[in-house]
Amino acid sequence: LGGLVTAELLSAALGNEHQITLVAPNRMFTFYPGLVQLAFGAYTIEDVRFDLQARLSELKIHFVQGNVTGIDGYDCTVDITGDDYNGTMGYDFLVLATGPKLAIDRVPGFFENSHHLLGVNPALRFGQAVQDFKGGNIVLGLCPDAKLPVAVCETAFALANRFEMEMAAEDVNIRVIFPDSLESAFGGAQFSAQLEKAFSKHGINVLYDIPISEVTPSEVDSSKGHRIGYDYADAYAAISGPRDVQDSGSRR
Ligand SMILES: Cc1cc2nc3c(=O)[nH]c(=O)nc-3n(C[C@H](O)[C@H](O)[C@H](O)COP(=O)(O)OP(=O)(O)OC[C@H]3O[C@@H](n4cnc5c(N)ncnc54)[C@H](O)[C@@H]3O)c2cc1C
């Protein structure tokens, strides 16, 4: 995202005597912030994914599909490995926008047992699971050291809208869990009171101080001993374990 925006802005600002090259391993660009809307049917795949090469060639930006495997800051070269290009490319200016590295392996069972929004296909699978959901306990969580509370909250509100009637009838229960406080999830931002109010208004239960350590086929476990059940069946899952879990949002 950062690399693409930078390339587009540079292309608008610089004259034709400059050559801009964007290197990325995937030819298809996915706009991650649109994946919640994709899962809930507000966006189509075409709204959130497009062909980088086609877009960049319109802007006269050279696209190279490949991985940067080395950088030589003295000779001003990068090593690239890929189908399009295999070798060393010189540069005058280098912009690095390699993004975050996921640490999903720190939470065993994450990929096997939970839905997530880390790509178009997982988002579509999640959307299908929402459509198929017949009632019960939904748990959304932010893993320890994760930096994306907005997508978690956005998804919780989208689910609350989708299941508004079922929640009123107590057929669906939504819990959102954070590893620490709401303030620390948002990097110290001072709007937790408003956010808590919004969660409460939508009947979403918010649980704090639950650092997720594992996702099993039936529950989310924390390193502090919590075991929070979730299900796709008709029954509510119980919260059990050595520690009691305090709900801070309104309970319905
Ligand atoms: C479901 C979801 C919702 C989100 N919602 C929001 C939101 O509402 N607002 C918001 O601000 N953010 C949101 N985000 C986060 C946002 O998508 C990321 O912060 C943003 O994509 C990070 O941009 P980036 O350029 O740093 O990294 P990325 O977009 O991850 O781009 C990094 C690129 O570098 C490439 N790369 C890595 N290593 C190499 C290498 N060695 N050689 C070549 N290429 C390499 C990667 O393949 C990737 O294409 C959301 C994310 C998700 C998953």
CSV table of C-alpha atoms and ligand atoms in Angstrom, one decimal:
chain,number,residue,atom,x,y,z
A,1,LEU,CA,0.0,0.0,0.0
A,2,GLY,CA,2.7,2.5,1.0
A,3,GLY,CA,4.9,1.5,-2.0
A,4,LEU,CA,2.1,1.8,-4.5
A,5,VAL,CA,1.0,5.2,-3.2
A,6,THR,CA,4.6,6.4,-3.2
A,7,ALA,CA,5.1,5.2,-6.8
A,8,GLU,CA,1.9,6.9,-7.9
A,9,LEU,CA,2.8,10.2,-6.2
A,10,LEU,CA,6.3,10.1,-7.6
A,11,SER,CA,5.0,9.5,-11.0
A,12,ALA,CA,2.8,12.5,-10.8
A,13,ALA,CA,5.6,14.7,-9.4
A,14,LEU,CA,8.5,13.7,-11.6
A,15,GLY,CA,9.1,14.2,-15.3
A,16,ASN,CA,9.6,11.5,-17.9
A,17,GLU,CA,13.4,11.6,-17.5
A,18,HIS,CA,13.0,9.6,-14.3
A,19,GLN,CA,12.3,5.9,-14.3
A,20,ILE,CA,10.2,4.5,-11.4
A,21,THR,CA,10.2,0.7,-10.7
A,22,LEU,CA,8.0,-1.0,-8.2
A,23,VAL,CA,9.0,-4.5,-7.1
A,24,ALA,CA,6.5,-6.8,-5.4
A,25,PRO,CA,6.1,-10.5,-5.2
A,26,ASN,CA,2.4,-10.5,-6.2
A,27,ARG,CA,1.0,-9.0,-9.4
A,28,MET,CA,-2.5,-8.6,-7.8
A,29,PHE,CA,-2.8,-5.8,-5.4
A,30,THR,CA,-5.2,-6.2,-2.5
A,31,PHE,CA,-6.6,-3.2,-0.6
A,32,TYR,CA,-6.7,-4.7,2.9
A,33,PRO,CA,-8.8,-2.0,4.5
A,34,GLY,CA,-11.7,-3.0,2.1
A,35,LEU,CA,-11.8,-6.6,3.2
A,36,VAL,CA,-14.3,-6.2,6.0
A,37,GLN,CA,-16.7,-4.6,3.5
A,38,LEU,CA,-16.0,-7.4,1.1
A,39,ALA,CA,-16.8,-10.1,3.7
A,40,PHE,CA,-20.1,-8.4,4.4
A,41,GLY,CA,-21.0,-8.0,0.8
A,42,ALA,CA,-20.7,-4.2,0.6
A,43,TYR,CA,-17.7,-4.5,-1.8
A,44,THR,CA,-17.0,-6.9,-4.7
A,45,ILE,CA,-13.6,-8.5,-5.4
A,46,GLU,CA,-13.0,-6.0,-8.1
A,47,ASP,CA,-13.4,-3.2,-5.6
A,48,VAL,CA,-10.6,-4.5,-3.4
A,49,ARG,CA,-8.2,-6.2,-5.8
A,50,PHE,CA,-6.6,-5.2,-9.1
A,51,ASP,CA,-3.8,-6.0,-11.5
A,52,LEU,CA,-0.7,-3.9,-10.5
A,53,GLN,CA,1.0,-4.3,-13.8
A,54,ALA,CA,-2.0,-2.8,-15.7
A,55,ARG,CA,-2.4,0.1,-13.3
A,56,LEU,CA,1.3,0.9,-13.2
A,57,SER,CA,1.8,0.8,-17.0
A,58,GLU,CA,-0.9,3.5,-17.3
A,59,LEU,CA,1.3,5.6,-15.1
A,60,LYS,CA,4.5,4.6,-17.0
A,61,ILE,CA,5.8,2.9,-13.8
A,62,HIS,CA,7.9,-0.2,-14.5
A,63,PHE,CA,6.5,-3.2,-12.5
A,64,VAL,CA,8.8,-6.1,-11.6
A,65,GLN,CA,7.2,-9.2,-10.1
A,66,GLY,CA,9.8,-10.6,-7.7
A,67,ASN,CA,11.3,-10.5,-4.2
A,68,VAL,CA,14.1,-8.2,-3.1
A,69,THR,CA,16.6,-10.6,-1.6
A,70,GLY,CA,19.5,-8.2,-0.9
A,71,ILE,CA,20.4,-4.5,-0.8
A,72,ASP,CA,23.8,-3.0,-1.3
A,73,GLY,CA,23.7,0.6,0.0
A,74,TYR,CA,27.3,1.4,-1.2
A,75,ASP,CA,26.9,0.3,-4.8
A,76,CYS,CA,23.2,1.3,-4.8
A,77,THR,CA,21.9,-2.0,-6.1
A,78,VAL,CA,19.2,-4.4,-5.1
A,79,ASP,CA,19.1,-8.2,-5.8
A,80,ILE,CA,15.8,-9.3,-7.2
A,81,THR,CA,14.6,-12.9,-7.5
A,82,GLY,CA,11.5,-13.6,-9.5
A,83,ASP,CA,9.9,-14.7,-12.8
A,84,ASP,CA,10.2,-11.3,-14.4
A,85,TYR,CA,13.7,-10.5,-13.3
A,86,ASN,CA,16.5,-12.4,-11.7
A,87,GLY,CA,19.6,-10.3,-10.9
A,88,THR,CA,20.8,-7.0,-9.7
A,89,MET,CA,19.2,-3.6,-10.4
A,90,GLY,CA,20.8,-0.2,-9.8
A,91,TYR,CA,19.0,2.7,-8.2
A,92,ASP,CA,19.5,6.3,-7.4
A,93,PHE,CA,16.9,6.4,-4.7
A,94,LEU,CA,15.4,3.5,-2.9
A,95,VAL,CA,12.1,3.4,-1.0
A,96,LEU,CA,11.5,0.4,1.3
A,97,ALA,CA,7.9,-0.4,2.0
A,98,THR,CA,8.0,-4.0,2.9
A,99,GLY,CA,5.1,-3.8,5.4
A,100,PRO,CA,4.5,-5.8,8.6
A,101,LYS,CA,5.6,-9.3,9.1
A,102,LEU,CA,2.9,-11.5,10.6
A,103,ALA,CA,3.7,-13.6,13.7
A,104,ILE,CA,0.7,-15.9,13.4
A,105,ASP,CA,2.9,-18.9,14.4
A,106,ARG,CA,2.9,-17.4,17.9
A,107,VAL,CA,-0.8,-18.3,18.2
A,108,PRO,CA,-1.2,-22.1,17.5
A,109,GLY,CA,-4.5,-22.9,15.8
A,110,PHE,CA,-5.0,-19.4,14.4
A,111,PHE,CA,-5.1,-20.4,10.8
A,112,GLU,CA,-6.6,-23.8,11.4
A,113,ASN,CA,-9.5,-22.8,13.6
A,114,SER,CA,-10.3,-19.1,13.2
A,115,HIS,CA,-11.6,-16.9,10.4
A,116,HIS,CA,-9.5,-13.9,9.5
A,117,LEU,CA,-9.3,-11.1,7.0
A,118,LEU,CA,-5.7,-11.5,5.8
A,119,GLY,CA,-6.6,-11.9,2.1
A,120,VAL,CA,-9.5,-11.9,-0.4
A,121,ASN,CA,-10.3,-15.6,-0.1
A,122,PRO,CA,-10.2,-15.7,3.7
A,123,ALA,CA,-12.5,-12.7,3.8
A,124,LEU,CA,-14.9,-14.4,1.4
A,125,ARG,CA,-14.8,-17.6,3.5
A,126,PHE,CA,-15.6,-15.5,6.6
A,127,GLY,CA,-18.4,-13.8,4.8
A,128,GLN,CA,-19.9,-17.2,3.9
A,129,ALA,CA,-19.6,-18.4,7.5
A,130,VAL,CA,-21.4,-15.3,8.7
A,131,GLN,CA,-24.2,-16.1,6.2
A,132,ASP,CA,-24.4,-19.7,7.4
A,133,PHE,CA,-24.3,-18.8,11.1
A,134,LYS,CA,-27.4,-20.0,12.8
A,135,GLY,CA,-26.8,-18.6,16.3
A,136,GLY,CA,-24.5,-18.9,19.2
A,137,ASN,CA,-21.4,-17.3,20.5
A,138,ILE,CA,-19.1,-15.2,18.3
A,139,VAL,CA,-15.7,-14.3,19.6
A,140,LEU,CA,-13.5,-11.7,17.9
A,141,GLY,CA,-10.0,-11.0,19.2
A,142,LEU,CA,-6.9,-8.9,18.9
A,143,CYS,CA,-3.8,-11.1,19.4
A,144,PRO,CA,-1.0,-9.8,21.7
A,145,ASP,CA,1.3,-7.3,19.9
A,146,ALA,CA,-1.2,-7.1,17.0
A,147,LYS,CA,-1.5,-3.6,15.6
A,148,LEU,CA,-4.9,-3.7,14.0
A,149,PRO,CA,-7.7,-2.9,16.5
A,150,VAL,CA,-9.7,-0.9,13.9
A,151,ALA,CA,-10.4,-4.0,11.8
A,152,VAL,CA,-11.5,-6.0,14.9
A,153,CYS,CA,-13.9,-3.2,16.0
A,154,GLU,CA,-15.2,-2.7,12.4
A,155,THR,CA,-15.9,-6.4,12.1
A,156,ALA,CA,-17.6,-6.5,15.5
A,157,PHE,CA,-20.0,-3.6,14.5
A,158,ALA,CA,-20.7,-5.2,11.1
A,159,LEU,CA,-21.6,-8.4,12.9
A,160,ALA,CA,-23.8,-6.6,15.4
A,161,ASN,CA,-25.6,-4.9,12.5
A,162,ARG,CA,-26.0,-8.2,10.7
A,163,PHE,CA,-27.3,-10.0,13.7
A,164,GLU,CA,-29.2,-7.2,15.4
A,165,MET,CA,-32.5,-9.1,15.7
A,166,GLU,CA,-30.8,-12.3,16.8
A,167,MET,CA,-28.9,-10.4,19.4
A,168,ALA,CA,-32.0,-8.8,20.7
A,169,ALA,CA,-33.6,-12.3,21.0
A,170,GLU,CA,-30.4,-13.5,22.7
A,171,ASP,CA,-29.8,-16.0,20.0
A,172,VAL,CA,-26.4,-14.5,19.1
A,173,ASN,CA,-23.8,-13.2,21.5
A,174,ILE,CA,-20.7,-11.2,20.4
A,175,ARG,CA,-17.6,-10.9,22.5
A,176,VAL,CA,-14.6,-8.8,21.6
A,177,ILE,CA,-11.4,-9.6,23.4
A,178,PHE,CA,-8.3,-7.4,23.8
A,179,PRO,CA,-4.9,-8.5,25.2
A,180,ASP,CA,-4.7,-5.5,27.4
A,181,SER,CA,-6.7,-2.3,27.8
A,182,LEU,CA,-8.6,-0.5,25.0
A,183,GLU,CA,-6.2,2.4,25.3
A,184,SER,CA,-3.1,0.3,24.7
A,185,ALA,CA,-4.8,-1.5,21.8
A,186,PHE,CA,-5.1,1.9,20.1
A,187,GLY,CA,-1.7,3.1,21.1
A,188,GLY,CA,-2.9,5.3,23.9
A,189,ALA,CA,-5.7,7.1,22.0
A,190,GLN,CA,-8.1,8.8,24.3
A,191,PHE,CA,-11.4,7.7,22.8
A,192,SER,CA,-12.0,4.4,24.7
A,193,ALA,CA,-15.0,5.9,26.6
A,194,GLN,CA,-16.8,6.6,23.3
A,195,LEU,CA,-15.8,3.3,21.8
A,196,GLU,CA,-17.1,1.4,24.9
A,197,LYS,CA,-20.3,3.4,24.7
A,198,ALA,CA,-20.7,2.3,21.0
A,199,PHE,CA,-20.0,-1.4,21.9
A,200,SER,CA,-22.5,-1.2,24.7
A,201,LYS,CA,-25.1,0.5,22.4
A,202,HIS,CA,-24.8,-2.4,20.0
A,203,GLY,CA,-24.9,-5.1,22.7
A,204,ILE,CA,-21.3,-6.2,22.1
A,205,ASN,CA,-19.5,-7.5,25.2
A,206,VAL,CA,-15.9,-6.3,25.5
A,207,LEU,CA,-13.3,-8.3,27.5
A,208,TYR,CA,-9.9,-6.9,28.5
A,209,ASP,CA,-6.6,-8.3,29.6
A,210,ILE,CA,-7.0,-11.5,27.7
A,211,PRO,CA,-3.7,-12.3,25.8
A,212,ILE,CA,-4.8,-14.9,23.3
A,213,SER,CA,-2.3,-17.8,23.3
A,214,GLU,CA,-4.1,-20.5,21.3
A,215,VAL,CA,-7.2,-21.1,19.3
A,216,THR,CA,-8.7,-24.6,19.6
A,217,PRO,CA,-11.6,-25.9,17.5
A,218,SER,CA,-14.0,-24.8,20.3
A,219,GLU,CA,-12.4,-22.1,22.3
A,220,VAL,CA,-10.0,-19.2,22.5
A,221,ASP,CA,-7.4,-19.7,25.3
A,222,SER,CA,-5.3,-17.0,26.9
A,223,SER,CA,-1.8,-17.1,28.5
A,224,LYS,CA,-3.6,-16.0,31.7
A,225,GLY,CA,-5.8,-19.1,31.9
A,226,HIS,CA,-9.0,-17.9,30.2
A,227,ARG,CA,-10.9,-20.3,28.0
A,228,ILE,CA,-13.6,-18.6,26.0
A,229,GLY,CA,-15.8,-20.9,24.0
A,230,TYR,CA,-17.2,-20.0,20.6
A,231,ASP,CA,-19.4,-22.0,18.3
A,232,TYR,CA,-21.3,-22.3,15.1
A,233,ALA,CA,-24.0,-24.4,16.7
A,234,ASP,CA,-27.2,-23.3,18.4
A,235,ALA,CA,-26.1,-23.2,22.0
A,236,TYR,CA,-24.2,-20.5,23.8
A,237,ALA,CA,-20.6,-21.4,24.6
A,238,ALA,CA,-19.7,-21.0,28.2
A,239,ILE,CA,-16.8,-19.0,29.5
A,240,SER,CA,-14.8,-21.3,31.8
A,241,GLY,CA,-11.4,-21.6,33.2
A,242,PRO,CA,-9.3,-20.8,36.2
A,243,ARG,CA,-10.0,-17.1,36.0
A,244,ASP,CA,-13.3,-15.5,35.7
A,245,VAL,CA,-13.8,-13.2,32.8
A,246,GLN,CA,-15.2,-9.7,33.5
A,247,ASP,CA,-17.4,-8.3,30.8
A,248,SER,CA,-17.1,-4.5,30.6
A,249,GLY,CA,-19.7,-3.8,28.0
A,250,SER,CA,-23.4,-4.2,28.6
A,251,ARG,CA,-24.6,-7.8,28.9
A,252,ARG,CA,-27.9,-8.7,27.3
B,1,LIG,C1,-8.7,-6.6,7.3
B,1,LIG,C2,-7.8,-5.4,7.4
B,1,LIG,C3,-8.3,-4.2,7.5
B,1,LIG,C4,-7.5,-3.0,7.6
B,1,LIG,N1,-8.1,-1.8,7.8
B,1,LIG,C5,-7.3,-0.7,7.9
B,1,LIG,C6,-7.9,0.6,8.0
B,1,LIG,O1,-9.1,0.7,8.1
B,1,LIG,N2,-7.1,1.6,8.1
B,1,LIG,C7,-5.7,1.5,8.0
B,1,LIG,O2,-5.0,2.5,8.0
B,1,LIG,N3,-5.1,0.3,7.8
B,1,LIG,C8,-5.9,-0.8,7.8
B,1,LIG,N4,-5.3,-2.0,7.6
B,1,LIG,C9,-3.8,-2.1,7.7
B,1,LIG,C10,-3.2,-1.7,6.3
B,1,LIG,O3,-3.7,-2.6,5.3
B,1,LIG,C11,-1.8,-1.8,6.5
B,1,LIG,O4,-1.4,-1.0,7.6
B,1,LIG,C12,-1.0,-1.4,5.3
B,1,LIG,O5,-1.4,-2.3,4.2
B,1,LIG,C13,0.4,-1.4,5.5
B,1,LIG,O6,1.0,-0.9,4.4
B,1,LIG,P1,2.5,-1.2,4.0
B,1,LIG,O7,2.8,-0.5,2.7
B,1,LIG,O8,3.4,-0.8,5.2
B,1,LIG,O9,2.6,-2.7,3.9
B,1,LIG,P2,1.8,-3.7,2.9
B,1,LIG,O10,0.6,-3.1,2.3
B,1,LIG,O11,1.7,-5.0,3.6
B,1,LIG,O12,2.8,-3.9,1.7
B,1,LIG,C14,4.1,-4.5,1.8
B,1,LIG,C15,4.4,-5.1,0.5
B,1,LIG,O13,5.8,-5.4,0.5
B,1,LIG,C16,5.9,-6.6,-0.2
B,1,LIG,N5,7.2,-7.2,0.2
B,1,LIG,C17,7.6,-7.6,1.5
B,1,LIG,N6,8.9,-8.1,1.4
B,1,LIG,C18,9.3,-7.9,0.2
B,1,LIG,C19,10.5,-8.2,-0.5
B,1,LIG,N7,11.6,-8.7,0.1
B,1,LIG,N8,10.6,-7.9,-1.8
B,1,LIG,C20,9.6,-7.4,-2.5
B,1,LIG,N9,8.4,-7.1,-1.9
B,1,LIG,C21,8.3,-7.4,-0.6
B,1,LIG,C22,4.7,-7.4,0.3
B,1,LIG,O14,4.5,-8.5,-0.5
B,1,LIG,C23,3.7,-6.4,0.2
B,1,LIG,O15,3.1,-6.3,-1.1
B,1,LIG,C24,-6.1,-3.2,7.5
B,1,LIG,C25,-5.5,-4.4,7.3
B,1,LIG,C26,-6.3,-5.6,7.3
B,1,LIG,C27,-5.7,-6.9,7.1
